[in-house]
Amino acid sequence: MTALPGQAPQKSIRGLTPSAANGQTLALRGAILSFGHRLDSDSPQFQTFTDLAGHRSGLLFIPDGIVYIVDGLIAWVLPADEAVAQLPVDCPVHRYQDRLIMPGFVDTHTHFPQLEVIGRMGHTLLDWLENYTFPAEARFSDLSHAQRAAQVFLQELSRHGVTTASVFATVHPESADAFFKIAQASRLRMICGKVLMDTNCPKNLCDGSDHGMAQTESLISRWHGRDRLRYSLTPRFAPTSSPEQMRAVGALLQDHPGLHLQSHLAETRQELDWVARLYPHHPSYLDVYQHFGHLGRGTIMGHCIYLSDGDRRVMADTQTAIAFCPSSNLFLGSGLFDLQSALQAGISVGLASDVGGGTSPSMLKTMLDAYKVLKLRDQTLSPEYAFYLATLGGARALGLESVIGSLEAGKEADLIVVNPEATPLLAHRAAASESLSDLLSALITLGDERCIEACYIQGQPVMAQALGT
Ligand code: GUN
Ligand code: ZN
């Protein structure tokens, strides 16, 4: 029995453990697609694609293939004619004719409390935060409100085929607790953190005199590493954290090198000016985070539109990742992310919805917005690279590539089944597609959650409504 060639399972950054074994098997049959594989195979199932900096990477495409899953992990992936003879006779096979079976999407930056402010129009970032977002987040002091919101959010993620996300809660520890609890029941692989902010914010959203650190430590001890959940230190952004809070976050990260850290960086010019006024002795916005020890592998910064070449070098050297948030770039009018320069600098980049500055949890729609943002910068995003960013690219940006992001032996079987005929228009367009690449373009341009026909978490189908009960 041949395991799928490709990346050898890499050492994980943060003590990721496989699930317990009980011998449960399942096979999914359909067109298999997976992005970002190593180029060490001359198998006809591997094609190549390039990113905007000219780096080549492998794409696995098997028009009729089988993913064999044992105990929630991918055991192997093979063409159906080779695989059928090797399947145990009692193994159930879920057959998906004319459907694409691919890794679940990874959203590297989103805010679960902001579903209810999606599409609030008329402002740029700082006014949008003050007028819409902070009042909405203030309602999360009510635990039942937070629970309902977390439930709807996680339900939406699985309906949209997002199986892993890095998620901001609110400043209230109850909001993170509610999120983790429902995420645990959903079995989705989730990263989350209570927002930290203790200055330049409304009183009812302000951390207390210990800067929110005791609440953070308590949440870490309860949730980090529990089942598929991981904790991310979440200072909202430099303007809303005092130097004392920034320092405490850096110290906690040094004490717990396994934690993630998420924040915002260089999203608008107005924000840049504000940070320059607050931290006049720092040569750049990024330098503030670096000074307080926030950078490193496991840290991901949302936006990063206004970076210098020097900033990019620092991010690459420290292995700090970027969450590219194209629909938020466009909706808030913040600016256009320069993906090519980030990739040329060697920075790891993932795709992100940034709901509610972003306009949809759909990674297909987010890919389309990424294409448009980059077009306005004279950069052309290939459909293959867009799908890579939304799967293995995101997993790498979050340091989770040893366990999720591609269809490779040993990885967790978080998979989606994509229907390229989900709407009459998409079916019409798909029928005329000239190549796999063209079909992926059609899916990006016309697709949405209606294309997500099924979602498997650790090899088990999720019914979106099951999360809602
Ligand atoms: N910067 C600080 N907070 C936020 C937020 O909630 N959304 C976005 N897009 N940018 C931010
Ligand atoms: Zn954000």
Short mmCIF file of N, CA and C in Angstrom, two decimals, residues 327-391:
data_model
loop_
_atom_site.label_atom_id
_atom_site.label_comp_id
_atom_site.label_asym_id
_atom_site.label_seq_id
_atom_site.Cartn_x
_atom_site.Cartn_y
_atom_site.Cartn_z
N SER A 327 -10.83 41.10 1.41
CA SER A 327 -12.17 41.70 1.35
C SER A 327 -12.27 42.85 2.36
N SER A 328 -11.53 42.74 3.45
CA SER A 328 -11.47 43.83 4.42
C SER A 328 -10.67 45.01 3.85
N ASN A 329 -9.58 44.73 3.15
CA ASN A 329 -8.81 45.80 2.47
C ASN A 329 -9.75 46.63 1.61
N LEU A 330 -10.63 45.92 0.90
CA LEU A 330 -11.51 46.62 -0.05
C LEU A 330 -12.68 47.29 0.66
N PHE A 331 -13.34 46.56 1.57
CA PHE A 331 -14.56 47.08 2.18
C PHE A 331 -14.28 48.33 3.02
N LEU A 332 -13.20 48.26 3.82
CA LEU A 332 -12.87 49.43 4.66
C LEU A 332 -12.03 50.45 3.88
N GLY A 333 -11.66 50.09 2.67
CA GLY A 333 -10.86 51.01 1.84
C GLY A 333 -9.49 51.26 2.43
N SER A 334 -8.94 50.23 3.08
CA SER A 334 -7.69 50.43 3.82
C SER A 334 -6.48 50.54 2.91
N GLY A 335 -6.51 49.81 1.79
CA GLY A 335 -5.36 49.80 0.88
C GLY A 335 -5.23 48.42 0.27
N LEU A 336 -4.17 48.24 -0.51
CA LEU A 336 -4.00 47.02 -1.28
C LEU A 336 -2.73 46.30 -0.83
N PHE A 337 -2.90 45.10 -0.30
CA PHE A 337 -1.75 44.32 0.19
C PHE A 337 -0.81 43.96 -0.97
N ASP A 338 0.48 44.02 -0.69
CA ASP A 338 1.50 43.71 -1.70
C ASP A 338 2.00 42.28 -1.46
N LEU A 339 1.31 41.32 -2.06
CA LEU A 339 1.66 39.90 -1.83
C LEU A 339 3.02 39.56 -2.42
N GLN A 340 3.29 40.09 -3.60
CA GLN A 340 4.55 39.74 -4.27
C GLN A 340 5.76 40.11 -3.41
N SER A 341 5.75 41.31 -2.85
CA SER A 341 6.90 41.72 -2.04
C SER A 341 7.02 40.86 -0.79
N ALA A 342 5.88 40.48 -0.21
CA ALA A 342 5.92 39.63 0.99
C ALA A 342 6.54 38.28 0.63
N LEU A 343 6.14 37.71 -0.50
CA LEU A 343 6.66 36.40 -0.89
C LEU A 343 8.13 36.49 -1.29
N GLN A 344 8.48 37.58 -1.98
CA GLN A 344 9.89 37.75 -2.36
C GLN A 344 10.78 37.86 -1.12
N ALA A 345 10.22 38.45 -0.07
CA ALA A 345 11.00 38.58 1.18
C ALA A 345 11.07 37.26 1.94
N GLY A 346 10.25 36.29 1.55
CA GLY A 346 10.28 34.98 2.22
C GLY A 346 9.35 34.90 3.41
N ILE A 347 8.31 35.73 3.43
CA ILE A 347 7.35 35.72 4.55
C ILE A 347 6.26 34.69 4.25
N SER A 348 5.83 33.99 5.28
CA SER A 348 4.73 33.04 5.15
C SER A 348 3.41 33.83 5.19
N VAL A 349 2.56 33.59 4.17
CA VAL A 349 1.31 34.34 4.07
C VAL A 349 0.13 33.38 3.99
N GLY A 350 -0.92 33.67 4.74
CA GLY A 350 -2.17 32.92 4.63
C GLY A 350 -3.29 33.86 4.24
N LEU A 351 -4.41 33.28 3.85
CA LEU A 351 -5.56 34.09 3.45
C LEU A 351 -6.50 34.23 4.64
N ALA A 352 -7.23 35.35 4.68
CA ALA A 352 -8.10 35.59 5.85
C ALA A 352 -9.34 36.36 5.46
N SER A 353 -10.45 36.04 6.12
CA SER A 353 -11.70 36.75 5.85
C SER A 353 -11.76 38.08 6.58
N ASP A 354 -11.15 38.16 7.77
CA ASP A 354 -11.27 39.33 8.65
C ASP A 354 -12.72 39.78 8.82
N VAL A 355 -13.63 38.85 8.92
CA VAL A 355 -15.00 39.21 9.31
C VAL A 355 -14.94 39.94 10.64
N GLY A 356 -15.67 41.09 10.88
CA GLY A 356 -16.56 41.76 10.05
C GLY A 356 -16.05 42.95 9.24
N GLY A 357 -14.71 43.29 9.30
CA GLY A 357 -14.22 44.25 8.31
C GLY A 357 -14.31 43.62 6.94
N GLY A 358 -14.04 42.32 6.89
CA GLY A 358 -14.26 41.54 5.68
C GLY A 358 -15.74 41.21 5.55
N THR A 359 -16.13 40.82 4.35
CA THR A 359 -17.57 40.79 4.06
C THR A 359 -18.18 39.39 4.01
N SER A 360 -17.39 38.34 4.18
CA SER A 360 -17.96 36.99 4.11
C SER A 360 -17.02 35.97 4.72
N PRO A 361 -17.58 34.93 5.36
CA PRO A 361 -16.70 33.83 5.81
C PRO A 361 -16.25 32.94 4.65
N SER A 362 -16.76 33.19 3.46
CA SER A 362 -16.44 32.31 2.32
C SER A 362 -15.02 32.52 1.83
N MET A 363 -14.24 31.45 1.84
CA MET A 363 -12.87 31.58 1.34
C MET A 363 -12.86 31.64 -0.18
N LEU A 364 -13.90 31.16 -0.83
CA LEU A 364 -13.98 31.32 -2.29
C LEU A 364 -14.12 32.81 -2.63
N LYS A 365 -15.03 33.48 -1.91
CA LYS A 365 -15.20 34.92 -2.15
C LYS A 365 -13.94 35.69 -1.75
N THR A 366 -13.31 35.22 -0.69
CA THR A 366 -12.07 35.89 -0.24
C THR A 366 -10.98 35.75 -1.30
N MET A 367 -10.93 34.57 -1.94
CA MET A 367 -9.94 34.37 -3.03
C MET A 367 -10.22 35.33 -4.18
N LEU A 368 -11.50 35.54 -4.49
CA LEU A 368 -11.84 36.46 -5.59
C LEU A 368 -11.41 37.89 -5.22
N ASP A 369 -11.65 38.27 -3.98
CA ASP A 369 -11.21 39.61 -3.57
C ASP A 369 -9.68 39.71 -3.58
N ALA A 370 -9.01 38.62 -3.23
CA ALA A 370 -7.54 38.62 -3.30
C ALA A 370 -7.09 38.85 -4.74
N TYR A 371 -7.76 38.19 -5.65
CA TYR A 371 -7.43 38.37 -7.07
C TYR A 371 -7.58 39.83 -7.47
N LYS A 372 -8.69 40.45 -7.03
CA LYS A 372 -8.96 41.85 -7.42
C LYS A 372 -7.97 42.82 -6.77
N VAL A 373 -7.69 42.61 -5.48
CA VAL A 373 -6.71 43.47 -4.79
C VAL A 373 -5.38 43.43 -5.54
N LEU A 374 -4.97 42.21 -5.87
CA LEU A 374 -3.65 42.06 -6.50
C LEU A 374 -3.64 42.60 -7.92
N LYS A 375 -4.76 42.44 -8.63
CA LYS A 375 -4.86 42.99 -10.00
C LYS A 375 -4.63 44.50 -9.98
N LEU A 376 -5.18 45.15 -8.94
CA LEU A 376 -5.01 46.60 -8.83
C LEU A 376 -3.57 46.98 -8.51
N ARG A 377 -2.78 45.97 -8.17
CA ARG A 377 -1.34 46.19 -7.94
C ARG A 377 -0.52 45.63 -9.09
N ASP A 378 -1.17 45.30 -10.19
CA ASP A 378 -0.48 44.68 -11.33
C ASP A 378 0.15 43.34 -10.97
N GLN A 379 -0.47 42.64 -10.04
CA GLN A 379 0.00 41.29 -9.69
C GLN A 379 -1.11 40.31 -10.03
N THR A 380 -0.74 39.19 -10.62
CA THR A 380 -1.78 38.23 -11.03
C THR A 380 -1.72 36.98 -10.16
N LEU A 381 -2.80 36.77 -9.43
CA LEU A 381 -2.91 35.59 -8.55
C LEU A 381 -3.45 34.44 -9.38
N SER A 382 -2.71 33.33 -9.43
CA SER A 382 -3.23 32.18 -10.17
C SER A 382 -4.29 31.48 -9.31
N PRO A 383 -5.26 30.83 -9.95
CA PRO A 383 -6.27 30.11 -9.14
C PRO A 383 -5.64 29.04 -8.27
N GLU A 384 -4.61 28.38 -8.78
CA GLU A 384 -3.97 27.32 -7.97
C GLU A 384 -3.34 27.92 -6.71
N TYR A 385 -2.67 29.07 -6.88
CA TYR A 385 -2.02 29.67 -5.71
C TYR A 385 -3.07 30.23 -4.74
N ALA A 386 -4.18 30.69 -5.28
CA ALA A 386 -5.26 31.17 -4.40
C ALA A 386 -5.75 30.02 -3.51
N PHE A 387 -5.98 28.85 -4.11
CA PHE A 387 -6.42 27.69 -3.32
C PHE A 387 -5.32 27.26 -2.34
N TYR A 388 -4.06 27.37 -2.78
CA TYR A 388 -2.96 27.05 -1.85
C TYR A 388 -3.01 27.97 -0.63
N LEU A 389 -3.19 29.27 -0.88
CA LEU A 389 -3.23 30.23 0.24
C LEU A 389 -4.35 29.89 1.22
N ALA A 390 -5.46 29.40 0.67
CA ALA A 390 -6.64 29.12 1.50
C ALA A 390 -6.58 27.74 2.17
N THR A 391 -5.51 26.97 1.87
CA THR A 391 -5.40 25.64 2.49
C THR A 391 -4.01 25.50 3.15
#
